[in-house]
mmCIF file of C-alpha atoms in Angstrom:
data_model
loop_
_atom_site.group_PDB
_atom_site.id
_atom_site.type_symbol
_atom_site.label_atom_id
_atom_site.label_comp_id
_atom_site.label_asym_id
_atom_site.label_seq_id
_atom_site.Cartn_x
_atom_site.Cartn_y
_atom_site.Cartn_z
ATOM 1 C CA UNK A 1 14.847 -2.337 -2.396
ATOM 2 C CA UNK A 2 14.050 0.922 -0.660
ATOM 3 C CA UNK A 3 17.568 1.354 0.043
ATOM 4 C CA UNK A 4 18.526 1.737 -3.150
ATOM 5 C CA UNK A 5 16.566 4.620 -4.097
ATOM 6 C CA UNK A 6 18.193 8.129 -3.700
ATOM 7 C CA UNK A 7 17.318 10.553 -1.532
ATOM 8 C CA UNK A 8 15.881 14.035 -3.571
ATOM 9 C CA UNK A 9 18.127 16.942 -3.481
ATOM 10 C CA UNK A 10 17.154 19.821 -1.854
ATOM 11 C CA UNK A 11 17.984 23.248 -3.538
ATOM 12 C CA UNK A 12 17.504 26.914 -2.489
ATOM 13 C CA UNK A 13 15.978 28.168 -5.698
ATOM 14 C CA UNK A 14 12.982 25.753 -6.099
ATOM 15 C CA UNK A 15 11.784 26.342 -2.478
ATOM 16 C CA UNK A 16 10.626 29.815 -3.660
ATOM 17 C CA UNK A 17 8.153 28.247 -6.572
ATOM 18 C CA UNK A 18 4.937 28.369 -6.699
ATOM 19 C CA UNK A 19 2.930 25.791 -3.820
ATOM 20 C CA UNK A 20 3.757 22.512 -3.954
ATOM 21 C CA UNK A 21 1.011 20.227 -5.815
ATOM 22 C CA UNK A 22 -1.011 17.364 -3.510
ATOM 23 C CA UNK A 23 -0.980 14.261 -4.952
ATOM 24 C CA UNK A 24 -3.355 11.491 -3.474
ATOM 25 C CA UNK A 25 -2.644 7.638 -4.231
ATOM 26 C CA UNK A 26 -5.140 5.042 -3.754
ATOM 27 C CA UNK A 27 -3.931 1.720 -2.984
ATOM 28 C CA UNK A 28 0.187 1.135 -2.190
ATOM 29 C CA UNK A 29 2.236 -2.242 -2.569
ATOM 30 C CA UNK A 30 3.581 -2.566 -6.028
ATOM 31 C CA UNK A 31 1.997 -0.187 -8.176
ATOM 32 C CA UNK A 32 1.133 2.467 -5.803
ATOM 33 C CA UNK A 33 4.293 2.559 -3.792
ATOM 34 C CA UNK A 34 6.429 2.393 -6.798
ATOM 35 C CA UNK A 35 4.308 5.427 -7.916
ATOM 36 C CA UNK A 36 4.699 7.723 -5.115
ATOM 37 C CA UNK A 37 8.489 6.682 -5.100
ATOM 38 C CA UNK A 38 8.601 8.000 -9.027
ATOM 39 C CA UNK A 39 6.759 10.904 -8.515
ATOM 40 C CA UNK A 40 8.638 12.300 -5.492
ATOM 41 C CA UNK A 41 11.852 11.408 -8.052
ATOM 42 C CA UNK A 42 9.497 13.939 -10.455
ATOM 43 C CA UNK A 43 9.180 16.374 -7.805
ATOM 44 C CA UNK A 44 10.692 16.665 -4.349
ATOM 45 C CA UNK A 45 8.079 19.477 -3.350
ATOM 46 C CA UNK A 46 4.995 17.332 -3.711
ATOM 47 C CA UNK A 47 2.573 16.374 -1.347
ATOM 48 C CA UNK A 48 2.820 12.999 -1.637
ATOM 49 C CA UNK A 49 -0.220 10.944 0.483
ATOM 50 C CA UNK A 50 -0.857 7.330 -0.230
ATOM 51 C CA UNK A 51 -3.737 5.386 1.355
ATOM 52 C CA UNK A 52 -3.420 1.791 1.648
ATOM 53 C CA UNK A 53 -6.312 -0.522 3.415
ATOM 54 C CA UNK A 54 -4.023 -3.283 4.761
ATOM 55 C CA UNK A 55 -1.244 -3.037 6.980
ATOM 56 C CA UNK A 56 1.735 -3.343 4.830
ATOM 57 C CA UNK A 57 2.381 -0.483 2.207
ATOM 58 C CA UNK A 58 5.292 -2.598 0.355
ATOM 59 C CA UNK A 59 5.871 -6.211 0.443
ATOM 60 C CA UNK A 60 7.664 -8.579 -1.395
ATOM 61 C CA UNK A 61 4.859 -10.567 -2.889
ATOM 62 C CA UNK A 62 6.952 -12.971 -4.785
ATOM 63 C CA UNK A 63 8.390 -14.019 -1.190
ATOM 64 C CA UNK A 64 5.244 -15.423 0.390
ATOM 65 C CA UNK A 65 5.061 -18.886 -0.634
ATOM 66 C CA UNK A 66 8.546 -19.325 0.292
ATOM 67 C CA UNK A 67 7.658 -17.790 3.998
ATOM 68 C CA UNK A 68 4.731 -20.506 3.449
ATOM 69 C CA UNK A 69 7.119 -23.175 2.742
ATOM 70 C CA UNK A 70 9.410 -22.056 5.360
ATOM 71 C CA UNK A 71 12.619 -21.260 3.276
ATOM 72 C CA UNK A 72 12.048 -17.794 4.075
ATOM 73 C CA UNK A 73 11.812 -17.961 8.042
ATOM 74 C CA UNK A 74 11.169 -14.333 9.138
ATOM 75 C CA UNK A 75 7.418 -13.128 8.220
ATOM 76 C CA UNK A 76 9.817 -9.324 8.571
ATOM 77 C CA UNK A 77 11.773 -10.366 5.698
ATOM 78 C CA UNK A 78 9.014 -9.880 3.046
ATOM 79 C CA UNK A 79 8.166 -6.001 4.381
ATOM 80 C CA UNK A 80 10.189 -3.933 1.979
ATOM 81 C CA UNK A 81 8.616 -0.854 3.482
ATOM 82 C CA UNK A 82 6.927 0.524 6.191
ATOM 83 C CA UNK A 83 5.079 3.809 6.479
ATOM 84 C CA UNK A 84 7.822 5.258 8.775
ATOM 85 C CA UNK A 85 10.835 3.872 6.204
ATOM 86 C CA UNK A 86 8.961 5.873 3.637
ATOM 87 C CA UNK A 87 8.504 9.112 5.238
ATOM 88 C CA UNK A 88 12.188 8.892 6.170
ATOM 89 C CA UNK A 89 13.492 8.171 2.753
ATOM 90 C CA UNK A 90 10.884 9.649 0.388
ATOM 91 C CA UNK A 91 8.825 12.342 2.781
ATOM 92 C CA UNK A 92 5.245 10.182 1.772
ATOM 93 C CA UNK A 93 2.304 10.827 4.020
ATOM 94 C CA UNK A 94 1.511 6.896 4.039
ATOM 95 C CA UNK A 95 -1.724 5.625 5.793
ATOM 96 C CA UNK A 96 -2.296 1.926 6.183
ATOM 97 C CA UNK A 97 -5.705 0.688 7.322
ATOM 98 C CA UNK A 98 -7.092 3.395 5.124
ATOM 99 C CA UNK A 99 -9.645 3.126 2.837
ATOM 100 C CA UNK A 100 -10.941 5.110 0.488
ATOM 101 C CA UNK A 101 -14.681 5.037 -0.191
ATOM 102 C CA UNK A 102 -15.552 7.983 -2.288
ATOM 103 C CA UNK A 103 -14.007 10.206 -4.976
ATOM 104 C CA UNK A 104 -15.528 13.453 -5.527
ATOM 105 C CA UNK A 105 -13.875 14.672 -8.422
ATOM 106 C CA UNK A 106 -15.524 18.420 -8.919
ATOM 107 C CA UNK A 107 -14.439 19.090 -5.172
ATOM 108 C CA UNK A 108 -11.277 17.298 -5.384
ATOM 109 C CA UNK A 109 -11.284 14.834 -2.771
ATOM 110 C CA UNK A 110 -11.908 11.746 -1.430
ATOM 111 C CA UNK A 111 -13.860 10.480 1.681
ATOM 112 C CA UNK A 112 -11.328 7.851 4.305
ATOM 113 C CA UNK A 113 -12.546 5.770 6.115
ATOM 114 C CA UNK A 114 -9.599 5.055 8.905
ATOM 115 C CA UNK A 115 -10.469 1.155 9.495
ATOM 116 C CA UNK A 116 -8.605 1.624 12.907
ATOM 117 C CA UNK A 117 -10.419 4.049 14.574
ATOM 118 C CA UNK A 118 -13.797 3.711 12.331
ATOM 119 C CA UNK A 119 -13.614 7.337 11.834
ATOM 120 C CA UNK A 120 -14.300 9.144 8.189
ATOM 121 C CA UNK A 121 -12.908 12.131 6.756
ATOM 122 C CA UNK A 122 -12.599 13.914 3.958
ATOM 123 C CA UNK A 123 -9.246 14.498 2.318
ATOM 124 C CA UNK A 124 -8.484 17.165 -0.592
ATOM 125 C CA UNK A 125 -6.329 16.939 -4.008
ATOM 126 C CA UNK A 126 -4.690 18.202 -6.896
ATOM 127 C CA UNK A 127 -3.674 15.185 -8.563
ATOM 128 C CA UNK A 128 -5.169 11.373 -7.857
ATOM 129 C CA UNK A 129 -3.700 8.073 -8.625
ATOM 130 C CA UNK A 130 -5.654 5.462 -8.178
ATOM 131 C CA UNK A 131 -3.434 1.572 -7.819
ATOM 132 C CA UNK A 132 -6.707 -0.806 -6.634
ATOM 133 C CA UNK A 133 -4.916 -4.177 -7.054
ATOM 134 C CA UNK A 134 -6.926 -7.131 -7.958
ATOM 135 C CA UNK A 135 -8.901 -10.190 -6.433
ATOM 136 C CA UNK A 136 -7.901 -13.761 -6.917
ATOM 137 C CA UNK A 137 -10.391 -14.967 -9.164
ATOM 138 C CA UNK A 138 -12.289 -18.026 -8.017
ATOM 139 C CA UNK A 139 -13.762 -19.774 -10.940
ATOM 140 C CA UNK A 140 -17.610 -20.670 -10.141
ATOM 141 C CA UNK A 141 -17.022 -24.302 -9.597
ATOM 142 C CA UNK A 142 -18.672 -26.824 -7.081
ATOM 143 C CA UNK A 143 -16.729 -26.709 -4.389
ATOM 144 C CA UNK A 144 -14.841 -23.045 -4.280
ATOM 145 C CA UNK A 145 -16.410 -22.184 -0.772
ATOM 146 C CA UNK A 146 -15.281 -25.426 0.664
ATOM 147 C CA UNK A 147 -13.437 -24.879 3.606
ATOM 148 C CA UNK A 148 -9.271 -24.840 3.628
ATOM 149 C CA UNK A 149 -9.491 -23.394 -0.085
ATOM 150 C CA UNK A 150 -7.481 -20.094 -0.082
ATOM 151 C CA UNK A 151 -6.406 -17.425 -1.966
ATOM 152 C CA UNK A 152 -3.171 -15.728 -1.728
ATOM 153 C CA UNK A 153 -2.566 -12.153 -2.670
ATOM 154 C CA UNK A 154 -1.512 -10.224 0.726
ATOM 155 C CA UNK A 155 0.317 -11.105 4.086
ATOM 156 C CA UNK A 156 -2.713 -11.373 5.721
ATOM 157 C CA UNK A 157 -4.007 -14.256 3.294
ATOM 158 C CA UNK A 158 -0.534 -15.532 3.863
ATOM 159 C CA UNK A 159 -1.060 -15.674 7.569
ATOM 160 C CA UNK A 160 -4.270 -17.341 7.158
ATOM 161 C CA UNK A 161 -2.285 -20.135 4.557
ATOM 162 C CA UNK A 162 -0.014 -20.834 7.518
ATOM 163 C CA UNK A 163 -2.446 -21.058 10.264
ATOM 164 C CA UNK A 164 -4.595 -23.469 8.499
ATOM 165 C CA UNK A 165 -1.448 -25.755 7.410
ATOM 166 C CA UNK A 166 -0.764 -25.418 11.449
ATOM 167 C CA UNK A 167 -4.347 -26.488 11.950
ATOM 168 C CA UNK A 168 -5.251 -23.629 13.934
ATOM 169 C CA UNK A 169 -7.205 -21.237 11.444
ATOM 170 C CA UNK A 170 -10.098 -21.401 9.801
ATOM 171 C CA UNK A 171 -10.578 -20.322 5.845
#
């Protein structure tokens, strides 16, 4: 948990080094997340910004089914971070509903598209991660697109998954 990870010590002496490095992640929850966490362990001067498309930065994936299947009852209880919980604890720049749709690697940055206000900038680095995740495979049988068959990767599918056992959602 986010709890258990130590703030960085501040010291005198390396706040007079050189400018601290900008590191860009693309794509949070496990692998990106868990990145930026290890790399502000690396170096507490960092710019440290990670983009994430959905909502949730860092969630306890192995939790949903057991939201699903109500032994879990708060959906709250599977958020191990938020953006503000990670500023707080680990100073990261963390923007949900983010996503990134270009790299330009002889300029250095990347082009954002910010899903919430449908605006797109442009956003500079030294160093970039990149932690895209996957896609549930759906094997190419007759069938796949029927509806009520769903995938489950992010709270969001989750929240579909329950809707549709609630008979109010569609697939």
């Amino acid at each position: 948990p986010l709890s258990a990870i130590p703030s960085p010590k501040r010291s005198k002496t390396m706040a007079m080094a050189a400018p601290a490095r900008k590191v860009v992640l693309v794509g949070a929850v496990a692998g990106g997340a868990s990145c930026a966490a290890r790399l502000r362990r690396l170096d507490e001067k960092a710019q440290i910004v990670l983009f994430e498309r959905g909502p949730d930065p860092s969630f306890a994936n192995c939790g949903m089914p057991y939201h699903i299947g109500k032994e879990i009852d708060e959906r709250a209880k599977l958020n191990v971070a938020t953006p503000a919980s990670l500023k707080a604890k680990l100073n990261l720049d963390v923007r949900v509903r983010s996503d990134v749709t270009a790299i330009d690697p002889a300029a250095k940055t990347v082009t954002v598209a910010d899903l919430a206000s449908g605006k797109t900038y442009s956003e500079k680095y030294d160093e970039l991660v990149l932690s895209l995740g996957a896609k549930p495979f759906l094997p190419p049988i007759p069938g796949i697109n029927r509806e009520g068959n769903l995938a489950l990767r992010n709270l969001e599918d989750m929240d579909r998954i329950i809707s549709w056992i609630s008979g109010g959602g569609t697939a």
